[in-house]
CSV table of C-alpha atoms in Angstrom, one decimal:
chain,number,residue,atom,x,y,z
A,1,UNK,CA,98.1,98.9,144.9
A,2,UNK,CA,98.5,95.3,143.9
A,3,UNK,CA,101.1,94.3,141.0
A,4,UNK,CA,100.5,91.9,138.3
A,5,UNK,CA,103.0,90.3,135.5
A,6,UNK,CA,101.9,89.5,132.3
A,7,UNK,CA,103.9,87.1,129.9
A,8,UNK,CA,103.5,85.7,126.3
A,9,UNK,CA,101.5,82.7,125.3
A,10,UNK,CA,103.7,82.2,122.2
A,11,UNK,CA,102.3,79.2,120.1
A,12,UNK,CA,106.0,78.4,118.6
A,13,UNK,CA,109.5,79.3,119.5
A,14,UNK,CA,110.3,81.8,116.9
A,15,UNK,CA,110.8,85.4,117.9
A,16,UNK,CA,112.8,88.6,116.6
A,17,UNK,CA,116.1,86.7,117.1
A,18,UNK,CA,115.2,83.1,116.1
A,19,UNK,CA,113.0,81.9,113.1
A,20,UNK,CA,110.5,79.0,113.9
A,21,UNK,CA,111.4,75.6,113.4
A,22,UNK,CA,108.3,74.0,112.8
A,23,UNK,CA,104.5,74.7,112.3
A,24,UNK,CA,102.9,78.0,113.7
A,25,UNK,CA,100.9,76.2,116.2
A,26,UNK,CA,103.1,73.8,118.2
A,27,UNK,CA,100.9,72.5,120.9
A,28,UNK,CA,103.7,71.0,123.0
A,29,UNK,CA,105.8,74.3,122.8
A,30,UNK,CA,102.7,76.1,123.5
A,31,UNK,CA,101.9,74.4,126.8
A,32,UNK,CA,105.4,74.0,128.0
A,33,UNK,CA,105.7,77.9,127.7
A,34,UNK,CA,102.5,78.5,129.6
A,35,UNK,CA,103.5,76.1,132.4
A,36,UNK,CA,106.7,77.7,132.8
A,37,UNK,CA,105.0,81.0,133.1
A,38,UNK,CA,102.6,79.4,135.6
A,39,UNK,CA,105.4,77.6,137.7
A,40,UNK,CA,107.5,80.8,138.0
A,41,UNK,CA,105.4,83.4,139.3
A,42,UNK,CA,103.5,85.0,136.3
A,43,UNK,CA,99.8,86.2,136.7
A,44,UNK,CA,98.5,86.1,133.2
A,45,UNK,CA,99.9,85.1,129.6
A,46,UNK,CA,98.8,87.1,126.4
A,47,UNK,CA,97.5,85.1,123.3
A,48,UNK,CA,98.3,87.4,120.5
A,49,UNK,CA,96.5,88.1,117.3
A,50,UNK,CA,97.9,88.2,113.7
A,51,UNK,CA,95.9,87.9,110.3
A,52,UNK,CA,97.6,84.6,109.4
A,53,UNK,CA,98.5,83.4,112.9
A,54,UNK,CA,96.8,80.7,115.1
A,55,UNK,CA,93.5,81.5,116.3
A,56,UNK,CA,94.2,82.7,119.9
A,57,UNK,CA,90.7,81.6,121.2
A,58,UNK,CA,91.1,77.8,120.8
A,59,UNK,CA,94.9,78.1,121.7
A,60,UNK,CA,93.8,79.9,125.1
A,61,UNK,CA,91.0,77.0,125.6
A,62,UNK,CA,93.8,74.5,125.1
A,63,UNK,CA,96.2,76.1,127.6
A,64,UNK,CA,93.4,77.0,130.2
A,65,UNK,CA,92.1,73.1,130.3
A,66,UNK,CA,95.8,72.2,131.2
A,67,UNK,CA,96.6,74.7,133.7
A,68,UNK,CA,95.4,75.4,137.2
A,69,UNK,CA,95.8,79.1,137.8
A,70,UNK,CA,97.5,80.9,135.0
A,71,UNK,CA,95.0,83.6,133.9
A,72,UNK,CA,94.7,84.2,130.3
A,73,UNK,CA,94.4,87.1,128.1
A,74,UNK,CA,92.9,86.9,124.5
A,75,UNK,CA,93.6,89.3,121.9
A,76,UNK,CA,90.6,90.2,119.8
A,77,UNK,CA,90.0,92.2,116.6
A,78,UNK,CA,86.3,93.2,116.3
A,79,UNK,CA,86.5,93.1,112.4
A,80,UNK,CA,86.8,89.4,112.5
A,81,UNK,CA,83.7,88.2,114.4
A,82,UNK,CA,80.1,90.0,114.9
A,83,UNK,CA,80.0,91.1,118.6
A,84,UNK,CA,77.3,88.6,119.7
A,85,UNK,CA,79.4,85.8,118.4
A,86,UNK,CA,82.5,87.0,120.3
A,87,UNK,CA,80.5,87.4,123.4
A,88,UNK,CA,79.4,83.8,123.3
A,89,UNK,CA,83.0,82.6,122.4
A,90,UNK,CA,84.7,84.6,125.4
A,91,UNK,CA,81.7,83.6,128.0
A,92,UNK,CA,82.5,79.8,126.9
A,93,UNK,CA,86.2,80.5,127.3
A,94,UNK,CA,85.7,82.0,130.9
A,95,UNK,CA,83.8,78.8,131.7
A,96,UNK,CA,86.5,76.7,130.5
A,97,UNK,CA,88.9,78.6,132.6
A,98,UNK,CA,86.9,78.8,135.6
A,99,UNK,CA,87.0,82.5,135.5
A,100,UNK,CA,90.5,83.2,134.4
A,101,UNK,CA,89.7,85.2,131.0
A,102,UNK,CA,90.4,88.7,130.1
A,103,UNK,CA,89.9,90.1,126.5
A,104,UNK,CA,92.3,92.3,124.8
A,105,UNK,CA,90.5,94.5,122.0
A,106,UNK,CA,92.8,95.4,119.1
A,107,UNK,CA,91.7,98.3,116.9
A,108,UNK,CA,94.4,97.8,114.5
A,109,UNK,CA,97.3,100.4,113.7
A,110,UNK,CA,98.2,99.2,110.2
A,111,UNK,CA,95.8,99.5,107.4
A,112,UNK,CA,97.4,96.9,105.3
A,113,UNK,CA,97.1,94.3,107.9
A,114,UNK,CA,93.7,95.0,108.5
A,115,UNK,CA,92.5,94.8,105.1
A,116,UNK,CA,94.2,91.2,104.8
A,117,UNK,CA,90.9,90.2,106.6
A,118,UNK,CA,88.4,92.3,104.6
A,119,UNK,CA,88.6,95.5,107.0
A,120,UNK,CA,88.7,98.7,104.9
A,121,UNK,CA,87.8,101.1,107.5
A,122,UNK,CA,89.8,104.2,108.5
A,123,UNK,CA,91.7,104.1,111.9
A,124,UNK,CA,89.2,106.4,113.5
A,125,UNK,CA,86.4,104.4,112.2
A,126,UNK,CA,88.0,101.4,113.6
A,127,UNK,CA,88.2,103.0,116.9
A,128,UNK,CA,84.6,104.0,116.9
A,129,UNK,CA,83.7,100.3,115.9
A,130,UNK,CA,85.7,98.7,118.8
A,131,UNK,CA,84.0,101.0,121.3
A,132,UNK,CA,80.8,100.0,119.9
A,133,UNK,CA,81.7,96.2,119.8
A,134,UNK,CA,82.9,96.4,123.4
A,135,UNK,CA,79.5,98.2,124.4
A,136,UNK,CA,77.6,95.1,122.9
A,137,UNK,CA,79.8,92.5,124.1
A,138,UNK,CA,79.6,93.7,127.8
A,139,UNK,CA,75.6,93.9,127.5
A,140,UNK,CA,75.7,90.5,125.9
A,141,UNK,CA,77.8,89.2,129.1
A,142,UNK,CA,75.3,90.6,131.4
A,143,UNK,CA,71.7,90.9,130.0
A,144,UNK,CA,69.4,87.9,130.7
A,145,UNK,CA,66.5,89.7,128.6
A,146,UNK,CA,66.7,89.9,124.7
A,147,UNK,CA,67.7,93.4,123.5
A,148,UNK,CA,68.2,95.3,120.2
A,149,UNK,CA,71.0,97.2,118.7
A,150,UNK,CA,70.9,99.9,116.1
A,151,UNK,CA,74.5,101.6,115.9
A,152,UNK,CA,77.0,103.0,113.4
A,153,UNK,CA,78.6,99.6,112.8
A,154,UNK,CA,76.3,97.2,114.1
A,155,UNK,CA,72.7,96.2,113.8
A,156,UNK,CA,70.5,93.3,115.3
A,157,UNK,CA,67.1,92.4,117.0
A,158,UNK,CA,66.1,90.3,120.2
A,159,UNK,CA,69.6,88.8,120.8
A,160,UNK,CA,70.0,87.1,124.2
A,161,UNK,CA,72.8,84.8,125.0
A,162,UNK,CA,72.4,81.5,127.0
A,163,UNK,CA,76.0,81.4,127.7
A,164,UNK,CA,77.5,83.7,130.3
A,165,UNK,CA,80.8,84.3,132.1
A,166,UNK,CA,81.8,83.0,135.5
A,167,UNK,CA,83.1,86.5,136.3
A,168,UNK,CA,80.8,89.0,137.4
A,169,UNK,CA,80.0,91.5,136.0
A,170,UNK,CA,82.0,90.4,133.2
A,171,UNK,CA,85.6,89.5,132.3
A,172,UNK,CA,88.0,92.4,132.3
A,173,UNK,CA,88.3,94.4,129.2
A,174,UNK,CA,92.1,95.5,128.0
A,175,UNK,CA,92.4,98.1,125.4
A,176,UNK,CA,95.7,100.1,124.1
A,177,UNK,CA,96.8,102.8,122.1
A,178,UNK,CA,98.6,106.1,122.2
A,179,UNK,CA,96.3,108.5,119.9
A,180,UNK,CA,93.5,110.8,121.1
A,181,UNK,CA,91.3,108.4,119.4
A,182,UNK,CA,92.5,105.5,121.6
A,183,UNK,CA,92.5,107.5,124.8
A,184,UNK,CA,88.8,108.5,124.3
A,185,UNK,CA,87.9,104.7,123.7
A,186,UNK,CA,89.6,103.0,125.8
A,187,UNK,CA,89.3,105.8,128.6
A,188,UNK,CA,85.5,105.2,128.3
A,189,UNK,CA,85.4,101.5,128.0
A,190,UNK,CA,88.6,99.5,129.4
A,191,UNK,CA,89.4,97.8,132.7
A,192,UNK,CA,93.2,97.7,131.6
A,193,UNK,CA,94.8,100.3,129.4
A,194,UNK,CA,97.9,99.0,127.9
A,195,UNK,CA,101.1,101.2,126.9
A,196,UNK,CA,104.7,100.4,125.4
A,197,UNK,CA,107.5,101.0,127.4
A,198,UNK,CA,108.6,104.6,127.0
A,199,UNK,CA,110.8,106.7,129.6
A,200,UNK,CA,108.9,107.5,132.9
A,201,UNK,CA,108.0,111.3,131.8
A,202,UNK,CA,106.4,110.0,128.5
A,203,UNK,CA,104.6,107.4,130.4
A,204,UNK,CA,103.5,109.8,133.1
A,205,UNK,CA,101.9,111.9,130.4
A,206,UNK,CA,100.2,109.2,128.6
A,207,UNK,CA,98.5,107.9,132.2
A,208,UNK,CA,97.3,111.4,132.6
A,209,UNK,CA,95.6,111.3,129.0
A,210,UNK,CA,94.2,108.0,129.9
A,211,UNK,CA,92.8,109.5,133.2
A,212,UNK,CA,91.4,112.5,131.6
A,213,UNK,CA,89.7,110.4,128.8
A,214,UNK,CA,88.1,108.3,131.5
A,215,UNK,CA,86.8,111.6,133.4
A,216,UNK,CA,85.5,113.0,130.0
A,217,UNK,CA,83.6,109.9,129.5
A,218,UNK,CA,81.8,110.2,132.9
A,219,UNK,CA,83.7,107.6,134.8
A,220,UNK,CA,84.4,107.7,138.4
A,221,UNK,CA,87.2,105.0,138.3
A,222,UNK,CA,90.1,104.9,135.8
A,223,UNK,CA,91.7,101.7,134.0
A,224,UNK,CA,94.4,100.1,135.5
A,225,UNK,CA,97.6,100.9,133.8
A,226,UNK,CA,99.8,98.2,132.0
A,227,UNK,CA,103.3,98.8,130.4
A,228,UNK,CA,105.2,96.5,128.5
A,229,UNK,CA,109.2,96.0,128.0
A,230,UNK,CA,111.8,93.3,126.8
A,231,UNK,CA,113.9,92.5,129.6
A,232,UNK,CA,117.5,91.6,128.9
A,233,UNK,CA,119.1,90.3,132.3
A,234,UNK,CA,122.4,89.0,133.3
A,235,UNK,CA,124.3,88.3,136.8
A,236,UNK,CA,126.4,91.6,136.0
A,237,UNK,CA,125.8,94.9,134.3
A,238,UNK,CA,128.7,94.3,132.1
A,239,UNK,CA,127.1,90.8,131.1
A,240,UNK,CA,123.7,92.1,130.5
A,241,UNK,CA,125.0,94.9,128.3
A,242,UNK,CA,127.1,92.2,126.4
A,243,UNK,CA,123.7,90.3,126.0
A,244,UNK,CA,121.7,93.4,124.9
A,245,UNK,CA,124.5,93.8,121.9
A,246,UNK,CA,124.2,90.1,121.2
A,247,UNK,CA,120.4,90.5,120.9
A,248,UNK,CA,120.7,93.3,118.9
A,249,UNK,CA,123.1,91.7,116.5
A,250,UNK,CA,120.8,88.8,116.2
A,251,UNK,CA,118.0,90.8,115.5
A,252,UNK,CA,119.8,92.2,112.6
A,253,UNK,CA,120.7,89.0,111.3
A,254,UNK,CA,117.5,87.7,111.5
A,255,UNK,CA,116.2,90.5,109.5
A,256,UNK,CA,118.5,89.6,106.9
A,257,UNK,CA,117.0,86.3,106.4
A,258,UNK,CA,113.4,85.5,107.3
A,259,UNK,CA,110.9,88.8,107.4
A,260,UNK,CA,110.3,89.6,111.3
A,261,UNK,CA,106.5,89.9,110.7
A,262,UNK,CA,103.8,90.6,108.3
A,263,UNK,CA,102.0,92.6,110.6
A,264,UNK,CA,104.3,95.7,111.1
A,265,UNK,CA,106.3,97.8,108.7
A,266,UNK,CA,109.9,98.3,109.6
A,267,UNK,CA,110.0,101.9,108.7
A,268,UNK,CA,107.4,104.6,108.6
A,269,UNK,CA,104.8,103.0,110.8
A,270,UNK,CA,101.1,104.5,110.8
A,271,UNK,CA,100.4,103.9,114.4
A,272,UNK,CA,101.1,106.5,117.0
A,273,UNK,CA,102.3,103.9,119.7
A,274,UNK,CA,105.2,102.8,117.3
A,275,UNK,CA,105.9,106.6,116.2
A,276,UNK,CA,106.2,107.5,119.6
A,277,UNK,CA,108.7,104.6,120.2
A,278,UNK,CA,111.0,105.4,117.5
A,279,UNK,CA,110.9,109.0,118.4
A,280,UNK,CA,112.2,107.9,121.9
A,281,UNK,CA,114.8,105.9,120.2
A,282,UNK,CA,116.0,108.8,118.0
A,283,UNK,CA,116.2,111.0,121.1
A,284,UNK,CA,118.7,108.6,123.0
A,285,UNK,CA,119.5,105.0,123.2
A,286,UNK,CA,119.4,104.9,126.8
A,287,UNK,CA,116.9,106.4,129.2
A,288,UNK,CA,116.3,106.5,132.9
A,289,UNK,CA,117.5,103.6,135.1
A,290,UNK,CA,117.7,100.8,132.4
A,291,UNK,CA,115.6,101.5,129.4
A,292,UNK,CA,117.2,100.5,126.0
A,293,UNK,CA,115.8,101.8,122.7
A,294,UNK,CA,118.1,100.2,119.5
A,295,UNK,CA,115.8,96.9,119.9
A,296,UNK,CA,112.6,99.2,119.2
A,297,UNK,CA,114.6,101.3,116.3
A,298,UNK,CA,115.8,98.2,114.7
A,299,UNK,CA,112.2,96.6,114.5
A,300,UNK,CA,110.3,99.8,113.6
A,301,UNK,CA,108.7,100.2,117.0
A,302,UNK,CA,106.9,97.1,116.4
A,303,UNK,CA,104.9,96.4,119.4
A,304,UNK,CA,106.6,95.5,122.8
A,305,UNK,CA,110.0,96.5,121.4
A,306,UNK,CA,111.9,98.6,124.1
A,307,UNK,CA,114.3,96.9,126.4
A,308,UNK,CA,114.9,97.1,130.2
A,309,UNK,CA,119.0,96.0,130.7
A,310,UNK,CA,120.6,95.0,133.5
A,311,UNK,CA,121.0,92.5,136.4
A,312,UNK,CA,117.9,91.4,137.9
A,313,UNK,CA,118.1,93.9,140.5
A,314,UNK,CA,118.4,96.8,138.3
A,315,UNK,CA,115.6,95.7,136.0
A,316,UNK,CA,113.5,94.9,139.0
A,317,UNK,CA,113.9,98.6,140.4
A,318,UNK,CA,113.3,99.9,137.0
A,319,UNK,CA,109.9,98.2,137.1
A,320,UNK,CA,109.3,99.7,140.6
A,321,UNK,CA,109.9,103.3,139.1
A,322,UNK,CA,107.0,102.4,136.7
A,323,UNK,CA,104.8,101.1,139.5
A,324,UNK,CA,105.5,104.2,141.4
A,325,UNK,CA,103.9,106.2,138.6
A,326,UNK,CA,100.8,104.2,138.9
A,327,UNK,CA,101.4,101.1,136.9
A,328,UNK,CA,99.5,98.1,138.0
A,329,UNK,CA,100.4,95.5,135.4
A,330,UNK,CA,104.0,94.8,134.1
A,331,UNK,CA,104.1,92.9,131.1
A,332,UNK,CA,107.4,91.5,129.9
A,333,UNK,CA,108.6,89.2,127.4
A,334,UNK,CA,112.1,88.0,126.5
A,335,UNK,CA,113.6,87.1,123.1
A,336,UNK,CA,114.5,83.5,124.0
A,337,UNK,CA,110.8,83.2,125.2
A,338,UNK,CA,111.1,80.1,127.1
A,339,UNK,CA,114.4,80.7,128.9
A,340,UNK,CA,113.8,84.3,129.8
A,341,UNK,CA,110.3,83.4,131.0
A,342,UNK,CA,111.8,81.2,133.6
A,343,UNK,CA,114.9,83.6,134.3
A,344,UNK,CA,112.7,86.7,134.7
A,345,UNK,CA,110.3,84.7,137.0
A,346,UNK,CA,113.0,83.4,139.3
A,347,UNK,CA,115.0,86.3,139.6
A,348,UNK,CA,113.1,89.7,138.8
A,349,UNK,CA,109.2,88.9,140.0
A,350,UNK,CA,110.1,87.9,143.5
A,351,UNK,CA,112.0,91.0,143.9
A,352,UNK,CA,109.4,93.5,142.4
A,353,UNK,CA,106.7,91.6,144.9
A,354,UNK,CA,108.8,91.9,147.9
A,355,UNK,CA,109.3,95.8,147.2
A,356,UNK,CA,105.8,96.5,146.5
A,357,UNK,CA,105.0,94.6,149.5
A,358,UNK,CA,107.0,97.0,151.6
A,359,UNK,CA,105.5,100.1,150.1
A,360,UNK,CA,102.2,98.7,150.9
A,361,UNK,CA,102.9,97.9,154.5
A,362,UNK,CA,104.5,101.5,154.8
A,363,UNK,CA,101.4,103.4,153.5
A,364,UNK,CA,99.5,105.0,156.3
A,365,UNK,CA,96.3,103.2,157.6
A,366,UNK,CA,93.1,104.7,156.9
A,367,UNK,CA,91.5,105.9,160.1
A,368,UNK,CA,87.8,105.5,160.2
A,369,UNK,CA,85.8,108.3,161.9
A,370,UNK,CA,82.0,107.5,162.8
A,371,UNK,CA,81.5,111.4,162.4
A,372,UNK,CA,83.2,111.4,158.8
A,373,UNK,CA,85.8,113.7,160.1
């Protein structure tokens, strides 16, 4: 089973510990960060979505045209554009990038954030709409004959695109969520299912839920699993934990000044994933080999917010624990975005890849028998 690494394609240097110093889209920084990932062993970077943030699609096109092999994952909320338009946008991006695109579909876990762009559906209605949108986009990517659609959320006649992706049958579809509605939609439609970093036991439970949902949808395959963390590494365990506590202090200081985010409330989140992270944090600050939860607690379980703390070897082994559960894509994002991407690429990614190669080499070879025995 291969392993992939996903980083962040931020458009400015701001994070939970540092307010940005300039415009929300700093094209020099955006390209510098992307190239740091490409040069240090990462496979793909995520262009995130926020109601007031730079549009991820042109930002991704800018990076794709200036990199050679870095794959791009573009976040998309189905409420912001019609599926036929989105399908053409992403097919064009796949052409620009020579087949390096994947699309992450966001249903939206916060009503207020969704309503900023005119989306007043309930969460369950949003999941149903996302599933319908994915189905339309996949068909638009693959159908060379005109087709009609009449569904719950979309209706059109006689659409056919003249813009098709490089990848066949289509770019990968990424999806996330931790509620039954999310499992049902993503289990049915996703090529990649994304989870936030929980303890190993809870992660195994979520993986089982995704697999069961895929089976219930009639699939014979299952989505690949991705799990996301905030690594905090240093040359020794003592230095790593000192760095972790400094990072937490910086988050608290940052909260006292400029608001961390307009996307996510710091208390009482609506989405199941954030509530799960806060429950894990309330249970204990430390779990398993290196999982540390105060960063999640301090930010209200906002997205990717649980940390892995330790030396590069410790963090690599912690990531391998998740790989051994069946996680194929490891998402990581530091707090000092550029420096942490370089350090993680230099000191953690090679160790994980080496250990995965050893595991693969040790697997028994499949013996083919013409008789079928």
